[in-house]
Amino acid sequence: MSATRLGHRTATARRGARGPLVALFASLAFAMPVVAQRPDTAVAAAAVADTGTTSYEVAGIRVIQRQASNDVVAANLYLLGGVRQLTAATQGIEPFLLEASSHGTQHYPEDTLRRVMARLGTSIVVDPEEDWTMLGARATVSTFDSTWRVLADRLMHPTLDPAEVEQVRAQLLNALAQRKDSPEALVNALADSVAFAGHPYALDPIGTEASVAAITRDDLARYQATQMVKSRMLLVVVGNVPRADLERLVRETIGTLPAGDYRWTMPPPLPDAAPTMAIVPMRLPTNYILGYFDGPPASSPDYAALRIATAVLSGRMFNEIRVKRNLTYAVNAPFVERAVSAGGLYVTTVAPDTTLALMHMVVDELKSGFISPDGLEQLVQQFITEYFLDNETNADQADFLAQAQLFRGDWRYADRFVEELRKVTPLDVRRVANQYIEDVRFAYVGDPARVPAHIRAF
């Protein structure tokens, strides 16, 4: 069966700083040097070493394949375009279609599909994102062939039984409705719509209650027939599947789909927008605040610098708001890792007026102060450690390779991540803070009386 992400990740988890990193960054003073730890030679070498990765084309589909040191196979098929495929009326149509396909296909009726997947002990995952939808197989070398054939049939020949479509619709609507009951999910959805208004990123890849309710079974069938084309596909496989076997599987299955005329391009820049705060009044023991500011495209040298700057900002806010004053249990500055990035400010607090003033103070300090070179090196070294931890699984490696290929035009940039982090200087951190951390668009869920007007805008 499949597992589908039915809601946005929370602000603290969605491409933002991790807990251990926040604690480290909080300890880094802008003027006080710390003892720098040079990276282990083997780790540094691994950062630039090729690990048996190749790229080739099969039947018009770009394939990136990396050998692994285990028996696991992660095969991620990226359906490119993401929210740029959508309109307000079609938000959520792709995950709706792919989830409905788990209820039966031409060659695998629902009962058969369930028995096959249970016997194999493997899984198929659906992950809709802003830049693509990922349909992935998680298997072993010995079970990959059979798992791939189920995945391909779900993509190519879903039955879309009307009763099953309605069952999936009910499940999706229930999950979407639950966002209203979760202030954290609500502030995430509201922040996206406010911060990215006028840009495709304002659309929701998983849909809205209105869009999912209105999408018909015929809409799903039409989308499958017109949009499941090879030109929209990037396949990344991490695992020890012989190349000849993988080429055969691709050629026999998705390689027979229409070519289509899709061409991947980078999304447009985020539009200029005035600082604002959208407020949803709600009686809560704590208040939720999330704001976004525009970042550079992934092809920009500033991408790595802003990633570092938001990490520094996370630590400073954690120190001022959590450690010194205990005004929150969750605070960070997420870096939103998309083709066009954004940075954020997130906090939950019982004293939003005081907390927002402190956030403003910390941002001003970041713009006017410096992190010491030794402090920056320790921070980057911790990032490198997190980088290798984040790429321990085959699925994580596949994601990283896909991002490099699509955002930078070459999968080899995945192995240059460490090098680019090391190029960031204290001057870069200060420069990007001044350039990008402005015109923050906030979403606020809680007591509006606690937010004084004079600090609503950054």
Short mmCIF file of C-alpha atoms in Angstrom, two decimals:
data_model
loop_
_atom_site.label_atom_id
_atom_site.label_comp_id
_atom_site.label_asym_id
_atom_site.label_seq_id
_atom_site.Cartn_x
_atom_site.Cartn_y
_atom_site.Cartn_z
CA MET A 1 0.00 0.00 0.00
CA SER A 2 1.04 3.61 0.06
CA ALA A 3 1.72 6.23 2.65
CA THR A 4 0.81 9.80 1.73
CA ARG A 5 1.83 13.03 3.42
CA LEU A 6 -1.57 14.59 4.02
CA GLY A 7 -0.41 17.80 5.66
CA HIS A 8 2.46 20.25 5.68
CA ARG A 9 5.29 19.56 8.06
CA THR A 10 5.32 21.75 11.10
CA ALA A 11 7.42 24.88 11.10
CA THR A 12 10.02 23.36 13.38
CA ALA A 13 10.43 20.32 11.17
CA ARG A 14 9.91 21.56 7.61
CA ARG A 15 13.38 22.01 6.20
CA GLY A 16 14.43 23.95 9.26
CA ALA A 17 17.06 23.69 11.94
CA ARG A 18 17.17 20.56 14.07
CA GLY A 19 17.00 20.58 17.84
CA PRO A 20 20.68 19.72 18.52
CA LEU A 21 21.75 22.34 16.01
CA VAL A 22 19.65 25.01 17.70
CA ALA A 23 21.30 24.29 21.01
CA LEU A 24 24.73 24.54 19.41
CA PHE A 25 23.97 27.75 17.55
CA ALA A 26 22.60 29.35 20.72
CA SER A 27 26.05 28.97 22.24
CA LEU A 28 27.83 30.78 19.42
CA ALA A 29 28.42 34.45 20.27
CA PHE A 30 29.00 36.93 17.48
CA ALA A 31 32.16 38.36 18.98
CA MET A 32 33.45 35.49 21.11
CA PRO A 33 35.62 32.97 19.28
CA VAL A 34 35.29 29.28 19.99
CA VAL A 35 37.72 26.44 19.46
CA ALA A 36 37.29 25.16 15.93
CA GLN A 37 37.40 21.42 15.25
CA ARG A 38 38.86 20.48 11.90
CA PRO A 39 36.89 17.79 10.07
CA ASP A 40 38.16 14.27 10.06
CA THR A 41 40.12 13.59 6.88
CA ALA A 42 37.93 10.65 5.92
CA VAL A 43 34.76 12.69 6.39
CA ALA A 44 36.15 15.56 4.32
CA ALA A 45 37.12 13.14 1.56
CA ALA A 46 33.68 11.54 1.60
CA ALA A 47 32.12 14.94 1.03
CA VAL A 48 33.60 15.13 -2.46
CA ALA A 49 33.96 11.46 -3.33
CA ASP A 50 31.76 9.88 -5.98
CA THR A 51 30.01 6.82 -4.59
CA GLY A 52 29.26 4.93 -7.76
CA THR A 53 26.65 7.28 -9.16
CA THR A 54 25.76 7.31 -12.84
CA SER A 55 23.19 9.11 -14.94
CA TYR A 56 21.68 7.93 -18.19
CA GLU A 57 18.48 7.98 -20.23
CA VAL A 58 16.09 5.12 -20.76
CA ALA A 59 13.24 5.44 -23.25
CA GLY A 60 13.27 9.21 -22.84
CA ILE A 61 13.36 9.18 -19.02
CA ARG A 62 16.37 10.59 -17.13
CA VAL A 63 17.66 8.07 -14.57
CA ILE A 64 20.18 8.72 -11.80
CA GLN A 65 21.44 5.56 -10.14
CA ARG A 66 23.68 5.22 -7.09
CA GLN A 67 25.04 2.01 -5.68
CA ALA A 68 24.49 1.39 -1.96
CA SER A 69 26.27 -0.40 0.85
CA ASN A 70 23.14 -2.29 1.93
CA ASP A 71 20.41 -4.47 0.50
CA VAL A 72 17.77 -1.71 0.52
CA VAL A 73 16.52 -0.11 -2.68
CA ALA A 74 14.89 3.31 -2.73
CA ALA A 75 13.43 4.24 -6.11
CA ASN A 76 11.99 7.77 -6.26
CA LEU A 77 10.03 8.76 -9.34
CA TYR A 78 9.64 12.55 -9.40
CA LEU A 79 6.64 13.92 -11.28
CA LEU A 80 7.91 17.39 -12.02
CA GLY A 81 6.05 20.65 -11.78
CA GLY A 82 4.45 20.45 -8.36
CA VAL A 83 2.11 23.35 -7.74
CA ARG A 84 2.91 24.82 -11.14
CA GLN A 85 0.79 22.00 -12.53
CA LEU A 86 -2.19 23.28 -10.58
CA THR A 87 -4.87 25.91 -10.42
CA ALA A 88 -6.92 26.90 -7.41
CA ALA A 89 -9.54 24.38 -8.57
CA THR A 90 -7.12 21.46 -9.07
CA GLN A 91 -5.03 21.72 -5.89
CA GLY A 92 -4.41 18.23 -4.55
CA ILE A 93 -5.33 16.35 -7.74
CA GLU A 94 -2.02 14.47 -8.10
CA PRO A 95 -1.85 12.95 -4.58
CA PHE A 96 -5.60 12.26 -4.84
CA LEU A 97 -4.98 10.29 -8.04
CA LEU A 98 -1.98 8.41 -6.69
CA GLU A 99 -3.71 7.54 -3.44
CA ALA A 100 -6.78 6.32 -5.34
CA SER A 101 -4.46 4.08 -7.40
CA SER A 102 -3.62 2.15 -4.23
CA HIS A 103 -7.16 0.73 -4.39
CA GLY A 104 -6.61 -1.23 -7.58
CA THR A 105 -5.10 -1.18 -11.05
CA GLN A 106 -5.61 -2.98 -14.35
CA HIS A 107 -3.21 -5.79 -13.46
CA TYR A 108 -3.59 -5.66 -9.69
CA PRO A 109 -7.19 -5.52 -8.45
CA GLU A 110 -7.39 -4.16 -4.92
CA ASP A 111 -7.34 -7.51 -3.10
CA THR A 112 -4.53 -8.76 -5.28
CA LEU A 113 -2.54 -5.55 -4.79
CA ARG A 114 -2.88 -5.82 -1.02
CA ARG A 115 -1.81 -9.48 -0.98
CA VAL A 116 1.19 -8.82 -3.23
CA MET A 117 2.45 -5.91 -1.12
CA ALA A 118 1.90 -7.86 2.11
CA ARG A 119 3.79 -10.85 0.73
CA LEU A 120 6.67 -8.69 -0.45
CA GLY A 121 6.83 -6.69 2.78
CA THR A 122 7.61 -3.56 0.77
CA SER A 123 5.92 -0.17 0.49
CA ILE A 124 5.03 2.55 -1.99
CA VAL A 125 5.06 6.15 -0.75
CA VAL A 126 3.50 9.34 -2.10
CA ASP A 127 5.02 12.70 -1.16
CA PRO A 128 3.52 15.81 -2.78
CA GLU A 129 5.79 18.84 -2.60
CA GLU A 130 5.77 22.33 -4.07
CA ASP A 131 8.22 21.49 -6.86
CA TRP A 132 7.18 17.91 -7.60
CA THR A 133 5.22 14.89 -6.43
CA MET A 134 7.35 11.90 -5.51
CA LEU A 135 6.09 8.34 -5.97
CA GLY A 136 8.58 6.00 -4.37
CA ALA A 137 9.25 2.29 -3.91
CA ARG A 138 10.92 0.98 -0.75
CA ALA A 139 12.12 -2.56 -1.26
CA THR A 140 15.11 -4.89 -1.15
CA VAL A 141 17.15 -6.02 -4.12
CA SER A 142 15.24 -9.31 -4.29
CA THR A 143 11.77 -7.68 -4.03
CA PHE A 144 12.40 -4.60 -6.14
CA ASP A 145 11.30 -6.05 -9.49
CA SER A 146 7.83 -6.99 -8.19
CA THR A 147 7.42 -3.79 -6.18
CA TRP A 148 8.36 -1.64 -9.17
CA ARG A 149 5.77 -3.35 -11.35
CA VAL A 150 3.05 -2.51 -8.82
CA LEU A 151 4.25 1.10 -8.65
CA ALA A 152 4.30 1.39 -12.44
CA ASP A 153 0.82 -0.07 -12.80
CA ARG A 154 -0.53 2.37 -10.24
CA LEU A 155 0.92 5.21 -12.27
CA MET A 156 -0.12 3.89 -15.67
CA HIS A 157 -3.34 1.90 -15.16
CA PRO A 158 -5.28 2.92 -12.05
CA THR A 159 -8.80 1.49 -12.01
CA LEU A 160 -10.31 4.52 -10.27
CA ASP A 161 -13.39 2.67 -9.15
CA PRO A 162 -15.99 5.35 -8.31
CA ALA A 163 -16.71 3.92 -4.85
CA GLU A 164 -13.01 3.75 -4.01
CA VAL A 165 -12.48 7.29 -5.29
CA GLU A 166 -15.17 8.50 -2.91
CA GLN A 167 -13.56 6.61 -0.03
CA VAL A 168 -10.20 8.25 -0.74
CA ARG A 169 -11.89 11.65 -1.06
CA ALA A 170 -13.48 11.20 2.37
CA GLN A 171 -10.10 10.32 3.90
CA LEU A 172 -8.41 13.33 2.31
CA LEU A 173 -11.18 15.71 3.37
CA ASN A 174 -11.03 14.39 6.91
CA ALA A 175 -7.27 14.99 7.04
CA LEU A 176 -7.66 18.49 5.61
CA ALA A 177 -10.43 19.34 8.05
CA GLN A 178 -8.22 18.32 10.95
CA ARG A 179 -5.84 21.14 10.09
CA LYS A 180 -8.43 23.53 11.48
CA ASP A 181 -8.24 21.73 14.80
CA SER A 182 -4.45 22.00 14.98
CA PRO A 183 -3.19 25.55 15.48
CA GLU A 184 0.26 24.52 14.30
CA ALA A 185 -1.10 23.09 11.02
CA LEU A 186 -3.38 26.10 10.66
CA VAL A 187 -0.59 28.64 11.09
CA ASN A 188 1.52 26.74 8.50
CA ALA A 189 -1.25 26.76 5.91
CA LEU A 190 -2.10 30.40 6.59
CA ALA A 191 1.55 31.48 6.41
CA ASP A 192 1.99 29.79 3.03
CA SER A 193 -1.07 31.50 1.57
CA VAL A 194 -0.05 34.92 2.92
CA ALA A 195 3.69 34.80 2.26
CA PHE A 196 3.50 33.41 -1.28
CA ALA A 197 0.41 35.20 -2.56
CA GLY A 198 0.76 35.81 -6.30
CA HIS A 199 3.22 32.91 -6.70
CA PRO A 200 2.55 29.25 -7.52
CA TYR A 201 3.87 28.34 -4.06
CA ALA A 202 0.68 29.85 -2.64
CA LEU A 203 -1.15 26.79 -3.97
CA ASP A 204 -1.28 23.73 -1.75
CA PRO A 205 0.08 20.48 -3.26
CA ILE A 206 -2.24 18.42 -1.06
CA GLY A 207 -5.23 20.59 -1.87
CA THR A 208 -7.91 22.39 0.07
CA GLU A 209 -11.25 21.13 1.28
CA ALA A 210 -12.97 23.00 -1.55
CA SER A 211 -10.69 21.70 -4.31
CA VAL A 212 -10.62 18.07 -3.16
CA ALA A 213 -14.41 18.07 -2.73
CA ALA A 214 -14.91 19.29 -6.29
CA ILE A 215 -12.43 17.06 -8.17
CA THR A 216 -14.37 14.34 -9.98
CA ARG A 217 -13.47 10.82 -10.95
CA ASP A 218 -13.39 12.00 -14.59
CA ASP A 219 -10.97 14.78 -13.60
CA LEU A 220 -8.64 12.18 -12.11
CA ALA A 221 -8.83 9.98 -15.22
CA ARG A 222 -8.21 12.96 -17.49
CA TYR A 223 -5.22 14.07 -15.42
CA GLN A 224 -3.77 10.57 -15.53
CA ALA A 225 -4.17 10.37 -19.30
CA THR A 226 -2.67 13.78 -20.05
CA GLN A 227 -0.10 14.39 -17.32
CA MET A 228 1.54 11.00 -16.76
CA VAL A 229 4.11 11.60 -19.50
CA LYS A 230 7.80 10.78 -19.64
CA SER A 231 8.97 14.37 -20.02
CA ARG A 232 7.67 15.08 -16.49
CA MET A 233 9.66 12.23 -14.95
CA LEU A 234 13.00 11.96 -13.18
CA LEU A 235 13.86 8.58 -11.69
CA VAL A 236 16.47 8.34 -8.93
CA VAL A 237 17.38 4.89 -7.64
CA VAL A 238 19.73 4.27 -4.73
CA GLY A 239 20.41 0.57 -4.30
CA ASN A 240 22.25 -2.35 -5.81
CA VAL A 241 19.93 -3.07 -8.71
CA PRO A 242 21.95 -4.06 -11.78
CA ARG A 243 21.72 -1.30 -14.37
CA ALA A 244 20.60 -3.72 -17.07
CA ASP A 245 17.71 -4.90 -14.87
CA LEU A 246 16.67 -1.33 -14.06
CA GLU A 247 16.77 -0.30 -17.71
CA ARG A 248 14.64 -3.30 -18.63
CA LEU A 249 12.04 -2.50 -15.95
CA VAL A 250 11.82 1.14 -16.99
CA ARG A 251 11.62 0.30 -20.69
CA GLU A 252 8.88 -2.30 -20.16
CA THR A 253 6.74 -0.09 -17.92
CA ILE A 254 6.85 3.71 -17.70
CA GLY A 255 9.03 3.83 -20.80
CA THR A 256 5.93 3.01 -22.84
CA LEU A 257 4.09 6.15 -21.70
CA PRO A 258 3.62 9.12 -24.06
CA ALA A 259 6.62 11.44 -24.27
CA GLY A 260 4.72 14.67 -23.67
CA ASP A 261 6.22 18.11 -24.09
CA TYR A 262 6.89 19.13 -20.50
CA ARG A 263 10.15 20.95 -19.81
CA TRP A 264 11.45 21.54 -16.30
CA THR A 265 12.37 25.15 -15.55
CA MET A 266 13.03 26.94 -12.29
CA PRO A 267 10.01 28.71 -10.77
CA PRO A 268 9.77 32.50 -11.00
CA PRO A 269 11.18 34.63 -8.17
CA LEU A 270 8.90 35.30 -5.25
CA PRO A 271 6.98 38.55 -5.80
CA ASP A 272 7.77 41.64 -3.78
CA ALA A 273 5.31 41.99 -0.94
CA ALA A 274 4.77 44.36 1.94
CA PRO A 275 5.19 43.11 5.50
CA THR A 276 1.90 41.99 6.96
CA MET A 277 0.31 39.85 9.63
CA ALA A 278 -2.74 37.68 9.00
CA ILE A 279 -4.53 36.86 12.24
CA VAL A 280 -6.87 33.99 13.07
CA PRO A 281 -8.42 34.69 16.49
CA MET A 282 -8.47 31.57 18.63
CA ARG A 283 -8.69 30.88 22.37
CA LEU A 284 -5.49 29.00 23.13
CA PRO A 285 -3.13 28.54 26.08
CA THR A 286 -0.30 29.54 23.75
CA ASN A 287 -0.11 31.55 20.52
CA TYR A 288 1.41 30.43 17.21
CA ILE A 289 3.40 32.81 15.00
CA LEU A 290 5.05 31.97 11.68
CA GLY A 291 6.42 34.45 9.17
CA TYR A 292 8.30 34.08 5.91
CA PHE A 293 10.67 36.30 3.95
CA ASP A 294 11.90 35.82 0.38
CA GLY A 295 15.10 33.92 -0.27
CA PRO A 296 17.31 33.32 -3.32
CA PRO A 297 16.87 30.59 -5.94
CA ALA A 298 18.76 27.36 -5.33
CA SER A 299 21.18 28.26 -8.13
CA SER A 300 22.40 31.34 -6.23
CA PRO A 301 25.58 31.39 -4.11
CA ASP A 302 23.41 33.07 -1.45
CA TYR A 303 21.45 29.82 -0.97
CA ALA A 304 24.11 28.28 1.27
CA ALA A 305 24.77 31.60 3.03
CA LEU A 306 21.10 32.10 3.91
CA ARG A 307 20.91 28.52 5.11
CA ILE A 308 23.70 29.33 7.56
CA ALA A 309 22.23 32.71 8.51
CA THR A 310 18.86 31.18 9.42
CA ALA A 311 20.64 28.59 11.53
CA VAL A 312 22.48 31.34 13.40
CA LEU A 313 19.20 33.19 13.82
CA SER A 314 17.58 30.05 15.21
CA GLY A 315 20.24 29.80 17.86
CA ARG A 316 20.04 33.44 18.83
CA MET A 317 16.25 33.33 19.15
CA PHE A 318 16.44 30.11 21.14
CA ASN A 319 18.90 31.72 23.54
CA GLU A 320 16.97 34.99 24.01
CA ILE A 321 13.42 33.66 24.04
CA ARG A 322 13.68 30.12 25.41
CA VAL A 323 16.82 29.96 27.52
CA LYS A 324 16.90 33.42 29.07
CA ARG A 325 13.18 34.10 29.45
CA ASN A 326 11.39 30.76 29.05
CA LEU A 327 8.69 32.35 26.88
CA THR A 328 8.33 29.42 24.48
CA TYR A 329 8.71 25.69 24.04
CA ALA A 330 9.37 25.97 20.28
CA VAL A 331 11.28 28.65 18.41
CA ASN A 332 13.38 28.56 15.26
CA ALA A 333 14.12 30.20 11.93
CA PRO A 334 13.35 27.54 9.29
CA PHE A 335 15.12 27.56 5.95
CA VAL A 336 12.53 26.54 3.36
CA GLU A 337 14.44 24.40 0.88
CA ARG A 338 12.68 24.74 -2.45
CA ALA A 339 13.76 25.68 -5.97
CA VAL A 340 13.19 29.25 -4.78
CA SER A 341 13.95 29.42 -1.09
CA ALA A 342 12.45 31.32 1.78
CA GLY A 343 13.42 31.89 5.37
CA GLY A 344 11.13 32.02 8.33
CA LEU A 345 10.55 33.04 11.92
CA TYR A 346 8.53 30.65 14.06
CA VAL A 347 7.54 30.68 17.70
CA THR A 348 4.84 29.48 20.05
CA THR A 349 4.47 31.70 23.09
CA VAL A 350 2.21 32.83 25.91
CA ALA A 351 3.54 36.38 25.53
CA PRO A 352 3.48 37.20 21.81
CA ASP A 353 3.97 40.92 22.29
CA THR A 354 7.22 40.47 24.25
CA THR A 355 8.33 37.58 22.05
CA LEU A 356 7.87 39.43 18.78
CA ALA A 357 9.84 42.36 20.16
CA LEU A 358 12.67 39.96 21.08
CA MET A 359 12.59 38.39 17.62
CA HIS A 360 12.89 41.84 16.12
CA MET A 361 15.85 42.58 18.38
CA VAL A 362 17.63 39.35 17.42
CA VAL A 363 17.15 40.03 13.71
CA ASP A 364 18.62 43.51 14.12
CA GLU A 365 21.62 42.05 15.97
CA LEU A 366 22.19 39.53 13.19
CA LYS A 367 22.17 42.34 10.64
CA SER A 368 24.62 44.50 12.55
CA GLY A 369 26.88 41.96 14.28
CA PHE A 370 29.33 39.28 13.22
CA ILE A 371 29.74 35.66 14.07
CA SER A 372 33.42 34.92 14.68
CA PRO A 373 35.29 32.92 12.02
CA ASP A 374 35.99 30.14 14.50
CA GLY A 375 32.38 30.11 15.61
CA LEU A 376 31.24 29.92 12.00
CA GLU A 377 33.58 27.02 11.30
CA GLN A 378 32.21 25.07 14.24
CA LEU A 379 28.70 25.75 13.03
CA VAL A 380 29.54 24.60 9.48
CA GLN A 381 31.21 21.49 10.85
CA GLN A 382 28.03 20.64 12.72
CA PHE A 383 26.10 21.16 9.49
CA ILE A 384 28.44 18.72 7.76
CA THR A 385 27.78 16.14 10.48
CA GLU A 386 24.04 16.66 10.05
CA TYR A 387 24.48 16.38 6.28
CA PHE A 388 25.92 12.88 6.57
CA LEU A 389 23.32 11.88 9.14
CA ASP A 390 20.58 13.17 6.82
CA ASN A 391 21.96 11.06 3.98
CA GLU A 392 22.26 7.80 5.86
CA THR A 393 19.20 6.28 4.20
CA ASN A 394 18.95 5.46 0.54
CA ALA A 395 15.74 7.47 0.23
CA ASP A 396 17.43 10.59 1.65
CA GLN A 397 20.28 10.21 -0.81
CA ALA A 398 17.81 9.94 -3.67
CA ASP A 399 16.13 13.19 -2.59
CA PHE A 400 19.47 14.97 -2.38
CA LEU A 401 20.50 13.79 -5.85
CA ALA A 402 17.16 14.87 -7.32
CA GLN A 403 17.43 18.33 -5.78
CA ALA A 404 20.93 18.76 -7.18
CA GLN A 405 19.83 17.66 -10.65
CA LEU A 406 16.74 19.85 -10.77
CA PHE A 407 17.83 22.89 -8.77
CA ARG A 408 21.39 23.06 -10.07
CA GLY A 409 21.23 21.14 -13.34
CA ASP A 410 23.67 18.40 -12.31
CA TRP A 411 23.43 15.64 -9.70
CA ARG A 412 27.13 16.14 -8.93
CA TYR A 413 26.26 19.28 -6.97
CA ALA A 414 25.00 16.93 -4.26
CA ASP A 415 28.62 16.16 -3.48
CA ARG A 416 29.55 19.86 -3.46
CA PHE A 417 27.21 20.72 -0.61
CA VAL A 418 29.99 20.65 1.99
CA GLU A 419 32.33 22.70 -0.21
CA GLU A 420 29.68 25.40 -0.66
CA LEU A 421 29.02 25.59 3.07
CA ARG A 422 32.73 26.04 3.72
CA LYS A 423 32.84 29.02 1.38
CA VAL A 424 30.38 31.00 3.53
CA THR A 425 32.10 33.77 5.50
CA PRO A 426 30.95 35.90 8.46
CA LEU A 427 30.56 38.79 5.99
CA ASP A 428 28.28 36.60 3.87
CA VAL A 429 26.10 35.83 6.89
CA ARG A 430 25.71 39.50 7.70
CA ARG A 431 25.16 40.46 4.06
CA VAL A 432 22.39 37.95 3.36
CA ALA A 433 20.71 38.80 6.66
CA ASN A 434 20.48 42.42 5.54
CA GLN A 435 19.49 41.53 2.00
CA TYR A 436 16.80 38.95 2.66
CA ILE A 437 15.39 39.24 6.19
CA GLU A 438 12.87 41.97 5.54
CA ASP A 439 9.22 42.39 4.59
CA VAL A 440 8.26 39.39 6.72
CA ARG A 441 4.71 38.16 6.13
CA PHE A 442 3.36 36.70 9.35
CA ALA A 443 0.51 34.38 10.20
CA TYR A 444 -0.75 34.47 13.76
CA VAL A 445 -3.13 32.04 15.48
CA GLY A 446 -4.13 33.08 18.96
CA ASP A 447 -5.18 36.17 20.92
CA PRO A 448 -4.96 39.22 18.62
CA ALA A 449 -5.11 41.59 21.57
CA ARG A 450 -1.63 40.44 22.57
CA VAL A 451 0.04 41.73 19.36
CA PRO A 452 0.70 45.47 19.52
CA ALA A 453 0.35 47.13 16.11
CA HIS A 454 3.75 48.80 16.21
CA ILE A 455 5.63 45.50 16.10
CA ARG A 456 3.42 43.60 13.70
CA ALA A 457 5.70 44.32 10.74
CA PHE A 458 9.45 43.68 10.38
#
